[in-house]
Each structure stands twice: as structure tokens, then as C-alpha cells.
Amino acid sequence: MRIGELATRTGLSISAIRYYQRRGLVPSRQVGSGWQRFGDEAVGRLIIITLAKDCGFSLDEISVLLDALYAPASPAATWQAMGEAKLAELDSQIARLHQMRSLLTSALDQCHLDPDRRQVIATALDWAGASSQRAQPARTRTAGAPGVREK
């Protein structure tokens, strides 16, 4: 089949298929007319690439997965190990996102407090802004400038 038909069958753009070709993930064969032709294996590979990308695998990781899948030995061990590593990575990202959400929610809650109360809470939580404000002495500015504090 030609690349346009492959694109239609897989739902991918022609440029994406060509990119995967350049990366060595999808082989093609040239025929006498100069047109590239793809077999049914290309459809399968592109479906695997799409699934693996949706699961968060990088193209380098997908290359390893495809190599294992089409190797004469059983690919199960490679898929199992890489799948478990990806799950651990996703769990770590989820935990980090929950932490970020909690910090952002807490920070937004502080926006509704009066300034003195915000400073007390920020200091108690040892937020970076509170720590740096406590550590820096008041600066002396030139008299007559806006917001000047004279010592």
C-alpha cells in the first residue's frame, strides 16, 4: 500500500509516518516506479507505536520495544520490564503532581487572607519567599525616590 493508504488505515498523518521511517521504526520498500510501498506489518507497527506513545513511552523506548517484539526470542520479558519501569515512573509523576496541586491550592488559599496573616502563615510554613524576606535586611535608598525609607 502507498503511504496515503497507510495514513488512512492508521489515522496518522503522512508526515508522522515519514518521521517514524526516518527514526527506523517503520520500514518500507521501494518499487520500480519510485513509490514507497508498505505491507501489513507497517500497520501493526504504527498501531504499536501509537499505543506505546499513549502509554508515555519515548520513541527511543518504543524502538527497543519494537526490536523485542520482532526478535526471534520471546518479547515478553522486555515488555514486562519496560512496562513495570514506566508504571513506576508514572506513579512518581502522579505523586509529584499531587504535591504540586496541594502547594498551589495552599498558596491560592493564602490570597484571601489579609497581608499580616499571609506573612504569619508563610513564615510558619517556611516558604521560600518568607525565608528570604526574613534573611534580607532593609535596604537604604536615595532620599526623594519613590518608596524611599531613610535610615
C-alpha positions as a printed NumPy array, in Angstrom:
array([[  0.   ,   0.   ,   0.   ],
       [  1.12 ,   3.581,  -0.532],
       [  1.764,   5.983,   2.326],
       [ -1.597,   7.744,   1.878],
       [ -3.491,   4.496,   2.352],
       [ -1.317,   3.629,   5.348],
       [ -2.139,   7.027,   6.844],
       [ -5.846,   6.447,   6.289],
       [ -5.759,   2.969,   7.821],
       [ -3.828,   4.066,  10.923],
       [ -5.26 ,   7.553,  11.427],
       [ -1.762,   9.059,  11.415],
       [ -0.566,  11.877,   9.225],
       [  1.772,  11.194,   6.343],
       [  4.392,  13.415,   7.982],
       [  4.215,  11.342,  11.182],
       [  4.707,   8.123,   9.229],
       [  7.675,   9.632,   7.391],
       [  9.143,  10.752,  10.719],
       [  8.808,   7.229,  12.118],
       [ 10.505,   5.955,   8.96 ],
       [ 13.441,   8.316,   9.479],
       [ 13.682,   7.073,  13.069],
       [ 13.836,   3.496,  11.754],
       [ 10.571,   2.443,  13.4  ],
       [  8.658,   1.707,  10.184],
       [ 10.361,   0.028,   7.226],
       [  9.233,   0.457,   3.631],
       [ 10.3  ,  -0.961,   0.337],
       [ 10.837,   0.879,  -2.92 ],
       [  9.301,  -0.445,  -6.095],
       [ 10.406,   0.246,  -9.653],
       [  8.154,   3.295, -10.027],
       [  9.853,   5.082,  -7.135],
       [  6.792,   4.86 ,  -4.89 ],
       [  7.246,   3.553,  -1.398],
       [  5.118,   0.561,  -0.553],
       [  4.174,  -0.685,   2.878],
       [  2.999,  -4.11 ,   3.947],
       [  0.535,  -5.082,   6.664],
       [  3.433,  -5.217,   9.133],
       [  3.678,  -1.405,   8.868],
       [  0.069,  -1.075,  10.036],
       [  0.838,  -3.258,  13.05 ],
       [  3.995,  -1.332,  13.878],
       [  2.184,   2.008,  13.683],
       [ -0.593,   0.731,  15.948],
       [  2.042,  -0.386,  18.476],
       [  3.852,   2.957,  18.197],
       [  0.603,   4.851,  18.819],
       [ -0.322,   2.662,  21.796],
       [  3.152,   2.917,  23.323],
       [  3.208,   6.715,  22.863],
       [ -0.199,   6.95 ,  24.532],
       [  1.278,   4.983,  27.461],
       [  4.078,   7.541,  27.791],
       [  6.952,   5.686,  26.14 ],
       [  9.542,   7.773,  24.293],
       [ 10.433,   6.939,  20.704],
       [ 13.77 ,   5.519,  21.876],
       [ 11.905,   3.233,  24.268],
       [  9.447,   2.298,  21.518],
       [ 12.363,   1.323,  19.3  ],
       [ 13.543,  -1.118,  21.966],
       [ 10.009,  -2.468,  22.366],
       [  9.633,  -2.984,  18.616],
       [ 13.029,  -4.655,  18.369],
       [ 11.988,  -7.037,  21.135],
       [  8.616,  -7.681,  19.53 ],
       [ 10.094,  -8.632,  16.182],
       [ 13.097, -10.538,  17.591],
       [ 13.148, -14.333,  17.265],
       [ 13.137, -14.726,  21.065],
       [ 10.075, -14.017,  23.214],
       [  9.477, -10.278,  23.71 ],
       [  7.527, -10.78 ,  26.945],
       [ 10.478, -10.167,  29.293],
       [ 11.419,  -6.885,  27.615],
       [  7.825,  -5.663,  27.531],
       [  7.313,  -6.69 ,  31.173],
       [ 10.451,  -4.927,  32.423],
       [  9.851,  -1.747,  30.439],
       [  6.163,  -1.697,  31.353],
       [  6.925,  -2.003,  35.072],
       [  9.564,   0.74 ,  34.843],
       [  7.079,   3.007,  33.039],
       [  4.431,   2.335,  35.717],
       [  6.904,   3.308,  38.45 ],
       [  7.762,   6.474,  36.523],
       [  4.079,   7.351,  36.131],
       [  3.413,   6.724,  39.832],
       [  6.278,   9.08 ,  40.687],
       [  4.896,  11.742,  38.34 ],
       [  1.417,  11.359,  39.824],
       [  2.796,  11.785,  43.356],
       [  4.696,  14.902,  42.262],
       [  1.575,  16.316,  40.592],
       [ -0.459,  15.737,  43.769],
       [  2.23 ,  17.577,  45.752],
       [  2.245,  20.456,  43.267],
       [ -1.553,  20.647,  43.387],
       [ -1.534,  20.729,  47.166],
       [  1.07 ,  23.507,  47.252],
       [ -0.803,  25.546,  44.657],
       [ -4.117,  25.098,  46.481],
       [ -2.475,  26.19 ,  49.718],
       [ -0.905,  29.212,  48.034],
       [ -4.23 ,  30.221,  46.485],
       [ -5.925,  29.901,  49.874],
       [ -3.448,  32.48 ,  51.2  ],
       [ -4.596,  35.038,  48.606],
       [ -7.854,  35.552,  50.522],
       [ -6.163,  36.461,  53.809],
       [ -5.067,  39.884,  54.916],
       [ -1.34 ,  40.598,  54.346],
       [ -0.319,  40.212,  58.013],
       [ -1.99 ,  36.793,  58.272],
       [ -0.404,  35.655,  54.991],
       [  3.05 ,  36.535,  56.32 ],
       [  2.482,  34.649,  59.581],
       [  1.369,  31.522,  57.709],
       [  4.138,  31.777,  55.103],
       [  6.723,  32.128,  57.862],
       [  5.266,  29.178,  59.777],
       [  5.377,  27.034,  56.632],
       [  8.917,  28.284,  55.907],
       [  8.037,  29.128,  52.309],
       [ 10.977,  30.364,  50.274],
       [  9.598,  33.882,  49.996],
       [  9.171,  34.162,  53.746],
       [ 12.67 ,  32.807,  54.436],
       [ 14.339,  35.184,  52.006],
       [ 12.393,  38.173,  53.356],
       [ 13.48 ,  37.4  ,  56.928],
       [ 17.104,  36.946,  55.93 ],
       [ 17.448,  40.208,  53.99 ],
       [ 17.968,  43.456,  55.896],
       [ 16.037,  46.544,  54.869],
       [ 17.764,  48.43 ,  52.061],
       [ 18.58 ,  52.118,  52.185],
       [ 17.575,  54.131,  49.129],
       [ 18.363,  57.628,  47.981],
       [ 16.244,  60.324,  49.56 ],
       [ 13.466,  61.679,  47.389],
       [ 12.965,  58.475,  45.37 ],
       [  9.512,  56.868,  45.454],
       [  9.081,  54.35 ,  48.268],
       [ 12.243,  55.571,  49.986],
       [ 12.991,  54.565,  53.517],
       [ 15.688,  56.608,  55.152],
       [ 17.899,  55.239,  57.902]])
